[in-house]
PDB file of C-alpha atoms in Angstrom:
ATOM      1  CA  MET A   1      -8.645  21.826 -28.528  1.00  0.00           C
ATOM      2  CA  ASN A   2      -7.379  24.451 -26.108  1.00  0.00           C
ATOM      3  CA  THR A   3      -8.306  23.743 -22.464  1.00  0.00           C
ATOM      4  CA  SER A   4      -6.054  26.363 -20.882  1.00  0.00           C
ATOM      5  CA  GLY A   5      -9.014  28.641 -20.166  1.00  0.00           C
ATOM      6  CA  MET A   6     -11.077  25.998 -18.386  1.00  0.00           C
ATOM      7  CA  VAL A   7     -11.880  26.676 -14.751  1.00  0.00           C
ATOM      8  CA  ASP A   8     -12.575  23.030 -13.874  1.00  0.00           C
ATOM      9  CA  HIS A   9      -9.549  21.129 -15.182  1.00  0.00           C
ATOM     10  CA  GLU A  10     -11.109  17.794 -14.183  1.00  0.00           C
ATOM     11  CA  MET A  11     -13.639  18.327 -17.000  1.00  0.00           C
ATOM     12  CA  ALA A  12     -10.912  18.457 -19.666  1.00  0.00           C
ATOM     13  CA  TYR A  13     -10.840  14.710 -20.322  1.00  0.00           C
ATOM     14  CA  PRO A  14     -14.645  14.258 -20.552  1.00  0.00           C
ATOM     15  CA  LYS A  15     -14.749  17.343 -22.785  1.00  0.00           C
ATOM     16  CA  MET A  16     -12.157  15.813 -25.115  1.00  0.00           C
ATOM     17  CA  ILE A  17     -14.182  12.580 -25.298  1.00  0.00           C
ATOM     18  CA  THR A  18     -17.304  14.553 -26.229  1.00  0.00           C
ATOM     19  CA  LEU A  19     -15.681  16.768 -28.868  1.00  0.00           C
ATOM     20  CA  LEU A  20     -12.982  14.586 -30.435  1.00  0.00           C
ATOM     21  CA  LEU A  21     -14.356  11.032 -30.539  1.00  0.00           C
ATOM     22  CA  PRO A  22     -17.010   9.795 -32.992  1.00  0.00           C
ATOM     23  CA  ALA A  23     -20.264   8.430 -31.603  1.00  0.00           C
ATOM     24  CA  GLY A  24     -19.267   4.747 -31.633  1.00  0.00           C
ATOM     25  CA  CYS A  25     -15.879   5.300 -30.018  1.00  0.00           C
ATOM     26  CA  ARG A  26     -17.467   7.677 -27.530  1.00  0.00           C
ATOM     27  CA  GLY A  27     -19.874   5.006 -26.373  1.00  0.00           C
ATOM     28  CA  LEU A  28     -17.084   2.428 -26.210  1.00  0.00           C
ATOM     29  CA  MET A  29     -14.973   4.793 -24.090  1.00  0.00           C
ATOM     30  CA  ILE A  30     -17.846   5.481 -21.673  1.00  0.00           C
ATOM     31  CA  ALA A  31     -18.629   1.753 -21.409  1.00  0.00           C
ATOM     32  CA  SER A  32     -14.977   0.993 -20.659  1.00  0.00           C
ATOM     33  CA  PHE A  33     -15.000   3.663 -17.935  1.00  0.00           C
ATOM     34  CA  PHE A  34     -18.052   2.083 -16.336  1.00  0.00           C
ATOM     35  CA  ALA A  35     -16.465  -1.379 -16.560  1.00  0.00           C
ATOM     36  CA  ALA A  36     -13.220  -0.159 -14.984  1.00  0.00           C
ATOM     37  CA  TYR A  37     -15.159   1.668 -12.275  1.00  0.00           C
ATOM     38  CA  MET A  38     -17.323  -1.332 -11.383  1.00  0.00           C
ATOM     39  CA  SER A  39     -14.381  -3.754 -11.368  1.00  0.00           C
ATOM     40  CA  THR A  40     -12.564  -1.485  -8.914  1.00  0.00           C
ATOM     41  CA  VAL A  41     -15.602  -0.920  -6.714  1.00  0.00           C
ATOM     42  CA  ASP A  42     -16.637  -4.582  -6.426  1.00  0.00           C
ATOM     43  CA  SER A  43     -13.082  -5.730  -5.703  1.00  0.00           C
ATOM     44  CA  LEU A  44     -12.654  -3.114  -2.961  1.00  0.00           C
ATOM     45  CA  LEU A  45     -16.060  -3.919  -1.448  1.00  0.00           C
ATOM     46  CA  ASN A  46     -15.308  -7.649  -1.355  1.00  0.00           C
ATOM     47  CA  TRP A  47     -11.820  -6.962  -0.021  1.00  0.00           C
ATOM     48  CA  GLY A  48     -13.120  -4.643   2.700  1.00  0.00           C
ATOM     49  CA  SER A  49     -15.893  -7.049   3.644  1.00  0.00           C
ATOM     50  CA  SER A  50     -13.404  -9.911   4.018  1.00  0.00           C
ATOM     51  CA  TYR A  51     -11.343  -7.764   6.391  1.00  0.00           C
ATOM     52  CA  VAL A  52     -14.370  -6.824   8.488  1.00  0.00           C
ATOM     53  CA  ILE A  53     -15.658 -10.387   8.763  1.00  0.00           C
ATOM     54  CA  ASN A  54     -12.488 -12.492   8.968  1.00  0.00           C
ATOM     55  CA  ASP A  55     -10.220 -10.137  10.912  1.00  0.00           C
ATOM     56  CA  ILE A  56     -12.725  -8.466  13.241  1.00  0.00           C
ATOM     57  CA  TYR A  57     -16.195 -10.045  13.392  1.00  0.00           C
ATOM     58  CA  ARG A  58     -15.190 -13.704  13.171  1.00  0.00           C
ATOM     59  CA  ARG A  59     -12.161 -13.299  15.419  1.00  0.00           C
ATOM     60  CA  PHE A  60     -13.457 -11.060  18.192  1.00  0.00           C
ATOM     61  CA  ILE A  61     -17.275 -10.915  18.050  1.00  0.00           C
ATOM     62  CA  ARG A  62     -18.832 -14.184  16.817  1.00  0.00           C
ATOM     63  CA  ARG A  63     -16.605 -17.223  16.786  1.00  0.00           C
ATOM     64  CA  ASN A  64     -17.479 -20.732  15.606  1.00  0.00           C
ATOM     65  CA  ALA A  65     -20.651 -19.703  13.772  1.00  0.00           C
ATOM     66  CA  SER A  66     -21.924 -21.542  10.698  1.00  0.00           C
ATOM     67  CA  PRO A  67     -20.579 -20.693   7.224  1.00  0.00           C
ATOM     68  CA  ALA A  68     -24.023 -19.444   6.214  1.00  0.00           C
ATOM     69  CA  HIS A  69     -23.942 -16.960   9.099  1.00  0.00           C
ATOM     70  CA  TYR A  70     -20.617 -15.514   7.936  1.00  0.00           C
ATOM     71  CA  VAL A  71     -21.886 -15.317   4.349  1.00  0.00           C
ATOM     72  CA  TRP A  72     -24.858 -13.193   5.475  1.00  0.00           C
ATOM     73  CA  ALA A  73     -22.587 -11.117   7.714  1.00  0.00           C
ATOM     74  CA  GLY A  74     -20.326 -10.523   4.715  1.00  0.00           C
ATOM     75  CA  ARG A  75     -23.279  -9.362   2.634  1.00  0.00           C
ATOM     76  CA  ILE A  76     -24.343  -6.931   5.348  1.00  0.00           C
ATOM     77  CA  ALA A  77     -20.786  -5.640   5.686  1.00  0.00           C
ATOM     78  CA  THR A  78     -20.602  -5.154   1.913  1.00  0.00           C
ATOM     79  CA  VAL A  79     -23.797  -3.091   1.900  1.00  0.00           C
ATOM     80  CA  GLY A  80     -22.570  -1.049   4.872  1.00  0.00           C
ATOM     81  CA  LEU A  81     -19.263  -0.297   3.162  1.00  0.00           C
ATOM     82  CA  MET A  82     -21.115   0.628  -0.014  1.00  0.00           C
ATOM     83  CA  VAL A  83     -23.320   3.091   1.876  1.00  0.00           C
ATOM     84  CA  CYS A  84     -20.283   4.649   3.560  1.00  0.00           C
ATOM     85  CA  GLY A  85     -18.492   4.905   0.218  1.00  0.00           C
ATOM     86  CA  ALA A  86     -21.528   6.534  -1.404  1.00  0.00           C
ATOM     87  CA  PHE A  87     -21.697   9.085   1.415  1.00  0.00           C
ATOM     88  CA  VAL A  88     -18.030   9.963   0.972  1.00  0.00           C
ATOM     89  CA  ALA A  89     -18.464  10.227  -2.806  1.00  0.00           C
ATOM     90  CA  LEU A  90     -21.479  12.539  -2.475  1.00  0.00           C
ATOM     91  CA  THR A  91     -19.681  14.828  -0.042  1.00  0.00           C
ATOM     92  CA  THR A  92     -16.493  14.988  -2.149  1.00  0.00           C
ATOM     93  CA  THR A  93     -16.370  17.887  -4.588  1.00  0.00           C
ATOM     94  CA  SER A  94     -13.000  17.259  -6.243  1.00  0.00           C
ATOM     95  CA  ILE A  95     -11.011  14.282  -7.508  1.00  0.00           C
ATOM     96  CA  ILE A  96      -7.842  15.956  -6.283  1.00  0.00           C
ATOM     97  CA  GLY A  97      -9.446  16.439  -2.860  1.00  0.00           C
ATOM     98  CA  ALA A  98     -10.403  12.752  -2.758  1.00  0.00           C
ATOM     99  CA  PHE A  99      -6.850  11.786  -3.725  1.00  0.00           C
ATOM    100  CA  TYR A 100      -5.424  13.948  -0.939  1.00  0.00           C
ATOM    101  CA  ASN A 101      -7.826  12.435   1.587  1.00  0.00           C
ATOM    102  CA  ILE A 102      -6.821   8.903   0.607  1.00  0.00           C
ATOM    103  CA  LEU A 103      -3.151   9.884   0.731  1.00  0.00           C
ATOM    104  CA  LEU A 104      -3.579  11.272   4.245  1.00  0.00           C
ATOM    105  CA  LEU A 105      -5.693   8.333   5.407  1.00  0.00           C
ATOM    106  CA  PHE A 106      -3.040   5.765   4.480  1.00  0.00           C
ATOM    107  CA  ALA A 107       0.033   7.899   5.188  1.00  0.00           C
ATOM    108  CA  GLY A 108       0.698   6.243   8.530  1.00  0.00           C
ATOM    109  CA  VAL A 109       0.397   2.677   7.220  1.00  0.00           C
ATOM    110  CA  GLY A 110       3.231   2.613   4.700  1.00  0.00           C
ATOM    111  CA  LEU A 111       6.199   2.252   7.032  1.00  0.00           C
ATOM    112  CA  VAL A 112       4.772  -0.634   9.064  1.00  0.00           C
ATOM    113  CA  GLY A 113       4.081  -2.536   5.829  1.00  0.00           C
ATOM    114  CA  VAL A 114       7.748  -2.204   4.907  1.00  0.00           C
ATOM    115  CA  ALA A 115       9.068  -2.729   8.446  1.00  0.00           C
ATOM    116  CA  ARG A 116       7.526  -6.197   8.743  1.00  0.00           C
ATOM    117  CA  TRP A 117      10.079  -7.428   6.184  1.00  0.00           C
ATOM    118  CA  PHE A 118      13.043  -5.946   8.036  1.00  0.00           C
ATOM    119  CA  TRP A 119      12.166  -6.221  11.748  1.00  0.00           C
ATOM    120  CA  TRP A 120      11.079  -9.446  13.395  1.00  0.00           C
ATOM    121  CA  ARG A 121       9.356  -7.591  16.230  1.00  0.00           C
ATOM    122  CA  VAL A 122       6.485  -6.267  14.079  1.00  0.00           C
ATOM    123  CA  ASN A 123       3.238  -8.041  14.999  1.00  0.00           C
ATOM    124  CA  PRO A 124      -0.464  -7.780  14.057  1.00  0.00           C
ATOM    125  CA  TRP A 125      -1.036  -5.124  16.716  1.00  0.00           C
ATOM    126  CA  SER A 126       1.550  -2.968  14.963  1.00  0.00           C
ATOM    127  CA  GLU A 127      -0.478  -2.941  11.751  1.00  0.00           C
ATOM    128  CA  ILE A 128      -3.805  -2.505  13.539  1.00  0.00           C
ATOM    129  CA  THR A 129      -2.414   0.447  15.484  1.00  0.00           C
ATOM    130  CA  ALA A 130      -0.971   2.018  12.332  1.00  0.00           C
ATOM    131  CA  MET A 131      -4.310   1.778  10.508  1.00  0.00           C
ATOM    132  CA  LEU A 132      -6.335   3.186  13.398  1.00  0.00           C
ATOM    133  CA  ALA A 133      -3.800   5.912  14.183  1.00  0.00           C
ATOM    134  CA  SER A 134      -3.611   6.987  10.547  1.00  0.00           C
ATOM    135  CA  GLY A 135      -7.382   7.453  10.397  1.00  0.00           C
ATOM    136  CA  ILE A 136      -7.580   9.240  13.738  1.00  0.00           C
ATOM    137  CA  PHE A 137      -4.709  11.626  13.006  1.00  0.00           C
ATOM    138  CA  THR A 138      -6.187  12.357   9.581  1.00  0.00           C
ATOM    139  CA  LEU A 139      -9.079  13.971  11.464  1.00  0.00           C
ATOM    140  CA  LEU A 140      -6.873  15.574  14.116  1.00  0.00           C
ATOM    141  CA  ALA A 141      -4.086  16.880  11.861  1.00  0.00           C
ATOM    142  CA  PRO A 142      -5.804  20.199  10.956  1.00  0.00           C
ATOM    143  CA  MET A 143      -6.545  20.915  14.641  1.00  0.00           C
ATOM    144  CA  ILE A 144      -2.981  20.029  15.656  1.00  0.00           C
ATOM    145  CA  ALA A 145      -1.574  22.286  12.950  1.00  0.00           C
ATOM    146  CA  ARG A 146      -3.727  25.225  14.055  1.00  0.00           C
ATOM    147  CA  ALA A 147      -2.969  24.625  17.733  1.00  0.00           C
ATOM    148  CA  MET A 148       0.792  24.649  17.011  1.00  0.00           C
ATOM    149  CA  ASN A 149       0.475  27.715  14.745  1.00  0.00           C
ATOM    150  CA  TRP A 150       1.758  25.704  11.808  1.00  0.00           C
ATOM    151  CA  PRO A 151       0.533  26.262   8.241  1.00  0.00           C
ATOM    152  CA  ASP A 152      -2.837  24.560   7.803  1.00  0.00           C
ATOM    153  CA  VAL A 153      -1.886  22.863   4.527  1.00  0.00           C
ATOM    154  CA  MET A 154      -1.766  19.303   3.248  1.00  0.00           C
ATOM    155  CA  PRO A 155       2.043  18.757   3.486  1.00  0.00           C
ATOM    156  CA  VAL A 156       1.952  19.733   7.176  1.00  0.00           C
ATOM    157  CA  HIS A 157      -1.015  17.426   7.775  1.00  0.00           C
ATOM    158  CA  LEU A 158       0.867  14.626   6.030  1.00  0.00           C
ATOM    159  CA  ALA A 159       3.936  15.128   8.221  1.00  0.00           C
ATOM    160  CA  ILE A 160       1.811  15.115  11.397  1.00  0.00           C
ATOM    161  CA  ILE A 161       0.069  11.882  10.412  1.00  0.00           C
ATOM    162  CA  VAL A 162       3.283  10.097   9.438  1.00  0.00           C
ATOM    163  CA  VAL A 163       5.232  11.088  12.556  1.00  0.00           C
ATOM    164  CA  CYS A 164       2.452  10.487  15.093  1.00  0.00           C
ATOM    165  CA  SER A 165       1.211   7.217  13.567  1.00  0.00           C
ATOM    166  CA  ASN A 166       4.701   5.732  13.309  1.00  0.00           C
ATOM    167  CA  LEU A 167       5.629   6.710  16.850  1.00  0.00           C
ATOM    168  CA  LEU A 168       2.417   5.141  18.115  1.00  0.00           C
ATOM    169  CA  TRP A 169       2.715   1.812  16.312  1.00  0.00           C
ATOM    170  CA  VAL A 170       6.377   1.440  17.332  1.00  0.00           C
ATOM    171  CA  LEU A 171       5.388   2.057  20.958  1.00  0.00           C
ATOM    172  CA  VAL A 172       2.562  -0.490  20.743  1.00  0.00           C
ATOM    173  CA  THR A 173       4.932  -2.988  19.120  1.00  0.00           C
ATOM    174  CA  LEU A 174       7.351  -2.772  22.020  1.00  0.00           C
ATOM    175  CA  MET A 175       4.515  -3.052  24.567  1.00  0.00           C
ATOM    176  CA  THR A 176       2.806  -6.107  23.029  1.00  0.00           C
ATOM    177  CA  PRO A 177       4.145  -9.677  22.840  1.00  0.00           C
ATOM    178  CA  PRO A 178       6.011 -10.710  19.681  1.00  0.00           C
ATOM    179  CA  VAL A 179       4.782 -13.216  17.146  1.00  0.00           C
ATOM    180  CA  ALA A 180       5.112 -16.843  18.234  1.00  0.00           C
ATOM    181  CA  PRO A 181       8.604 -18.287  17.530  1.00  0.00           C
ATOM    182  CA  GLU A 182       7.216 -21.075  15.341  1.00  0.00           C
ATOM    183  CA  HIS A 183       5.550 -18.525  13.037  1.00  0.00           C
ATOM    184  CA  LEU A 184       8.711 -16.439  12.903  1.00  0.00           C
ATOM    185  CA  LYS A 185      10.689 -19.546  11.996  1.00  0.00           C
ATOM    186  CA  ILE A 186       8.313 -20.412   9.139  1.00  0.00           C
ATOM    187  CA  PHE A 187       8.417 -16.848   7.814  1.00  0.00           C
ATOM    188  CA  PHE A 188      12.200 -16.684   8.042  1.00  0.00           C
ATOM    189  CA  GLU A 189      12.709 -19.981   6.229  1.00  0.00           C
ATOM    190  CA  ARG A 190      10.369 -18.963   3.410  1.00  0.00           C
ATOM    191  CA  VAL A 191      11.498 -15.365   2.939  1.00  0.00           C
ATOM    192  CA  ARG A 192      15.083 -15.366   4.293  1.00  0.00           C
ATOM    193  CA  PRO A 193      14.869 -11.646   5.182  1.00  0.00           C
ATOM    194  CA  ALA A 194      18.154  -9.792   5.266  1.00  0.00           C
ATOM    195  CA  GLY A 195      19.442  -7.071   7.532  1.00  0.00           C
ATOM    196  CA  PRO A 196      20.088  -6.686  11.264  1.00  0.00           C
ATOM    197  CA  GLY A 197      16.379  -6.599  12.091  1.00  0.00           C
ATOM    198  CA  TRP A 198      16.136 -10.393  11.818  1.00  0.00           C
ATOM    199  CA  LYS A 199      19.457 -11.120  13.521  1.00  0.00           C
ATOM    200  CA  THR A 200      17.712 -12.306  16.696  1.00  0.00           C
ATOM    201  CA  VAL A 201      15.744 -14.979  14.840  1.00  0.00           C
ATOM    202  CA  SER A 202      18.745 -15.973  12.728  1.00  0.00           C
ATOM    203  CA  GLU A 203      20.971 -16.431  15.786  1.00  0.00           C
ATOM    204  CA  ALA A 204      18.278 -18.431  17.588  1.00  0.00           C
ATOM    205  CA  ARG A 205      18.073 -20.827  14.650  1.00  0.00           C
ATOM    206  CA  SER A 206      21.866 -21.184  14.564  1.00  0.00           C
ATOM    207  CA  LYS A 207      21.991 -22.072  18.253  1.00  0.00           C
ATOM    208  CA  LYS A 208      19.535 -24.896  17.604  1.00  0.00           C
ATOM    209  CA  GLN A 209      21.938 -26.193  14.939  1.00  0.00           C
ATOM    210  CA  GLU A 210      19.408 -25.821  12.198  1.00  0.00           C
ATOM    211  CA  THR A 211      20.314 -25.276   8.571  1.00  0.00           C
ATOM    212  CA  LYS A 212      23.190 -22.874   8.069  1.00  0.00           C
ATOM    213  CA  LYS A 213      21.891 -21.805   4.669  1.00  0.00           C
ATOM    214  CA  GLU A 214      21.190 -18.100   4.991  1.00  0.00           C
ATOM    215  CA  SER A 215      19.931 -15.581   2.511  1.00  0.00           C
ATOM    216  CA  PRO A 216      22.307 -14.414  -0.234  1.00  0.00           C
ATOM    217  CA  ASP A 217      20.314 -11.193   0.018  1.00  0.00           C
ATOM    218  CA  SER A 218      21.522  -8.119   1.892  1.00  0.00           C
ATOM    219  CA  MET A 219      20.423  -4.561   2.561  1.00  0.00           C
ATOM    220  CA  LYS A 220      22.860  -3.411  -0.119  1.00  0.00           C
ATOM    221  CA  ILE A 221      21.325  -5.759  -2.681  1.00  0.00           C
ATOM    222  CA  ASN A 222      17.820  -4.690  -1.632  1.00  0.00           C
ATOM    223  CA  PHE A 223      18.635  -1.033  -2.143  1.00  0.00           C
ATOM    224  CA  THR A 224      20.348  -1.694  -5.466  1.00  0.00           C
ATOM    225  CA  GLY A 225      17.363  -3.676  -6.701  1.00  0.00           C
ATOM    226  CA  TRP A 226      15.013  -0.910  -5.578  1.00  0.00           C
ATOM    227  CA  VAL A 227      16.982   1.724  -7.512  1.00  0.00           C
ATOM    228  CA  PHE A 228      17.001  -0.336 -10.708  1.00  0.00           C
ATOM    229  CA  GLY A 229      13.316  -1.173 -10.258  1.00  0.00           C
ATOM    230  CA  VAL A 230      12.436   2.517  -9.994  1.00  0.00           C
ATOM    231  CA  LEU A 231      14.451   3.224 -13.147  1.00  0.00           C
ATOM    232  CA  LEU A 232      12.654   0.414 -14.982  1.00  0.00           C
ATOM    233  CA  ILE A 233       9.137   1.451 -13.989  1.00  0.00           C
ATOM    234  CA  ALA A 234       9.666   5.211 -14.320  1.00  0.00           C
ATOM    235  CA  GLY A 235      11.532   4.893 -17.606  1.00  0.00           C
ATOM    236  CA  THR A 236       8.884   2.615 -19.117  1.00  0.00           C
ATOM    237  CA  THR A 237       5.974   4.775 -17.975  1.00  0.00           C
ATOM    238  CA  ILE A 238       7.508   8.069 -19.059  1.00  0.00           C
ATOM    239  CA  GLY A 239       8.814   6.577 -22.311  1.00  0.00           C
ATOM    240  CA  ILE A 240       5.365   5.315 -23.337  1.00  0.00           C
ATOM    241  CA  GLY A 241       3.728   8.613 -22.379  1.00  0.00           C
ATOM    242  CA  LYS A 242       6.275  10.772 -24.201  1.00  0.00           C
ATOM    243  CA  GLY A 243       6.111   8.511 -27.254  1.00  0.00           C
ATOM    244  CA  LEU A 244       2.320   8.767 -27.457  1.00  0.00           C
ATOM    245  CA  LEU A 245       2.578  12.562 -27.196  1.00  0.00           C
ATOM    246  CA  GLY A 246       5.227  12.744 -29.908  1.00  0.00           C
ATOM    247  CA  PHE A 247       8.192  13.816 -27.765  1.00  0.00           C
ATOM    248  CA  TRP A 248      10.538  11.302 -29.361  1.00  0.00           C
ATOM    249  CA  ASN A 249      13.784  12.607 -27.865  1.00  0.00           C
ATOM    250  CA  HIS A 250      12.383  12.310 -24.338  1.00  0.00           C
ATOM    251  CA  ALA A 251      10.879   8.922 -25.179  1.00  0.00           C
ATOM    252  CA  ILE A 252      14.227   7.561 -26.389  1.00  0.00           C
ATOM    253  CA  ILE A 253      16.042   8.789 -23.263  1.00  0.00           C
ATOM    254  CA  ALA A 254      13.363   7.317 -20.992  1.00  0.00           C
ATOM    255  CA  THR A 255      13.497   4.008 -22.894  1.00  0.00           C
ATOM    256  CA  LEU A 256      17.282   3.817 -22.468  1.00  0.00           C
ATOM    257  CA  ILE A 257      16.829   4.435 -18.729  1.00  0.00           C
ATOM    258  CA  ALA A 258      14.230   1.654 -18.627  1.00  0.00           C
ATOM    259  CA  ILE A 259      16.640  -0.730 -20.372  1.00  0.00           C
ATOM    260  CA  VAL A 260      19.344   0.080 -17.806  1.00  0.00           C
ATOM    261  CA  GLY A 261      16.812  -0.588 -15.044  1.00  0.00           C
ATOM    262  CA  LEU A 262      15.793  -3.912 -16.622  1.00  0.00           C
ATOM    263  CA  LEU A 263      19.381  -5.104 -16.927  1.00  0.00           C
ATOM    264  CA  GLY A 264      20.042  -4.071 -13.322  1.00  0.00           C
ATOM    265  CA  VAL A 265      16.950  -5.892 -12.034  1.00  0.00           C
ATOM    266  CA  VAL A 266      17.943  -9.071 -13.896  1.00  0.00           C
ATOM    267  CA  ALA A 267      21.469  -8.862 -12.474  1.00  0.00           C
ATOM    268  CA  VAL A 268      20.156  -8.397  -8.935  1.00  0.00           C
ATOM    269  CA  ILE A 269      17.754 -11.345  -9.287  1.00  0.00           C
ATOM    270  CA  ARG A 270      20.565 -13.582 -10.510  1.00  0.00           C
ATOM    271  CA  LYS A 271      22.731 -12.564  -7.570  1.00  0.00           C
ATOM    272  CA  MET A 272      19.908 -13.321  -5.128  1.00  0.00           C
ATOM    273  CA  ARG A 273      19.405 -16.887  -6.357  1.00  0.00           C
ATOM    274  CA  TRP A 274      20.272 -19.749  -4.033  1.00  0.00           C
ATOM    275  CA  ASN A 275      23.692 -21.245  -4.424  1.00  0.00           C
TER     276      ASN A 275
END
């Protein structure tokens, strides 16, 4: 089937299901789509409701209420999130547009999620600020781009959100108190984070004559493991896709890359083990 002349490329896959699959397989495919959709929706609704209730409502609005009260509050939050999600879905005209909106909305959150493993100073206010700033600058990015006479396109919006959100959460981090030392100590002993970002905590533990056993990990090992992990995942994904499409030469090359990545990941894990 030739889909090169289709105006709406997002209809290509449903069109292939309709034209190429027999009736039984067609129904099975549609049922599997509904199952995958509902499993994603209910998990995200429950996840979002737990954030709203445990991290906001229970902590700042209504403390020490009965469990039944929080259960009903969770149900109300779930319905509210579902209504908001339905509104967004009805106003979205393109899957690609929805993907871009999600990408922009979470663009400012990525770095703080990584930084918490490499910098002891990151605290809950850092993550809260990053999430709020990312949402706010998602709305403001087009206006900022036009005001600065920059191209009003998605890559420029993405750059604005990333730069502004990261600057804001770093500033808030430095202005707010750090995490309590006892929590930092527990985290450090469990994770043994490497790099200069945790040097302050490591030196404080050494002065108290605590265990001298430090992490065999290092920034160099982290980066090496990341490179091999990317090779493993990318090689496996591309190899399977090329094999299913019949591009055997590409599939073999991608599989060899995946094998190199797997061997590298295993070697890095062995080097990171405790002595």
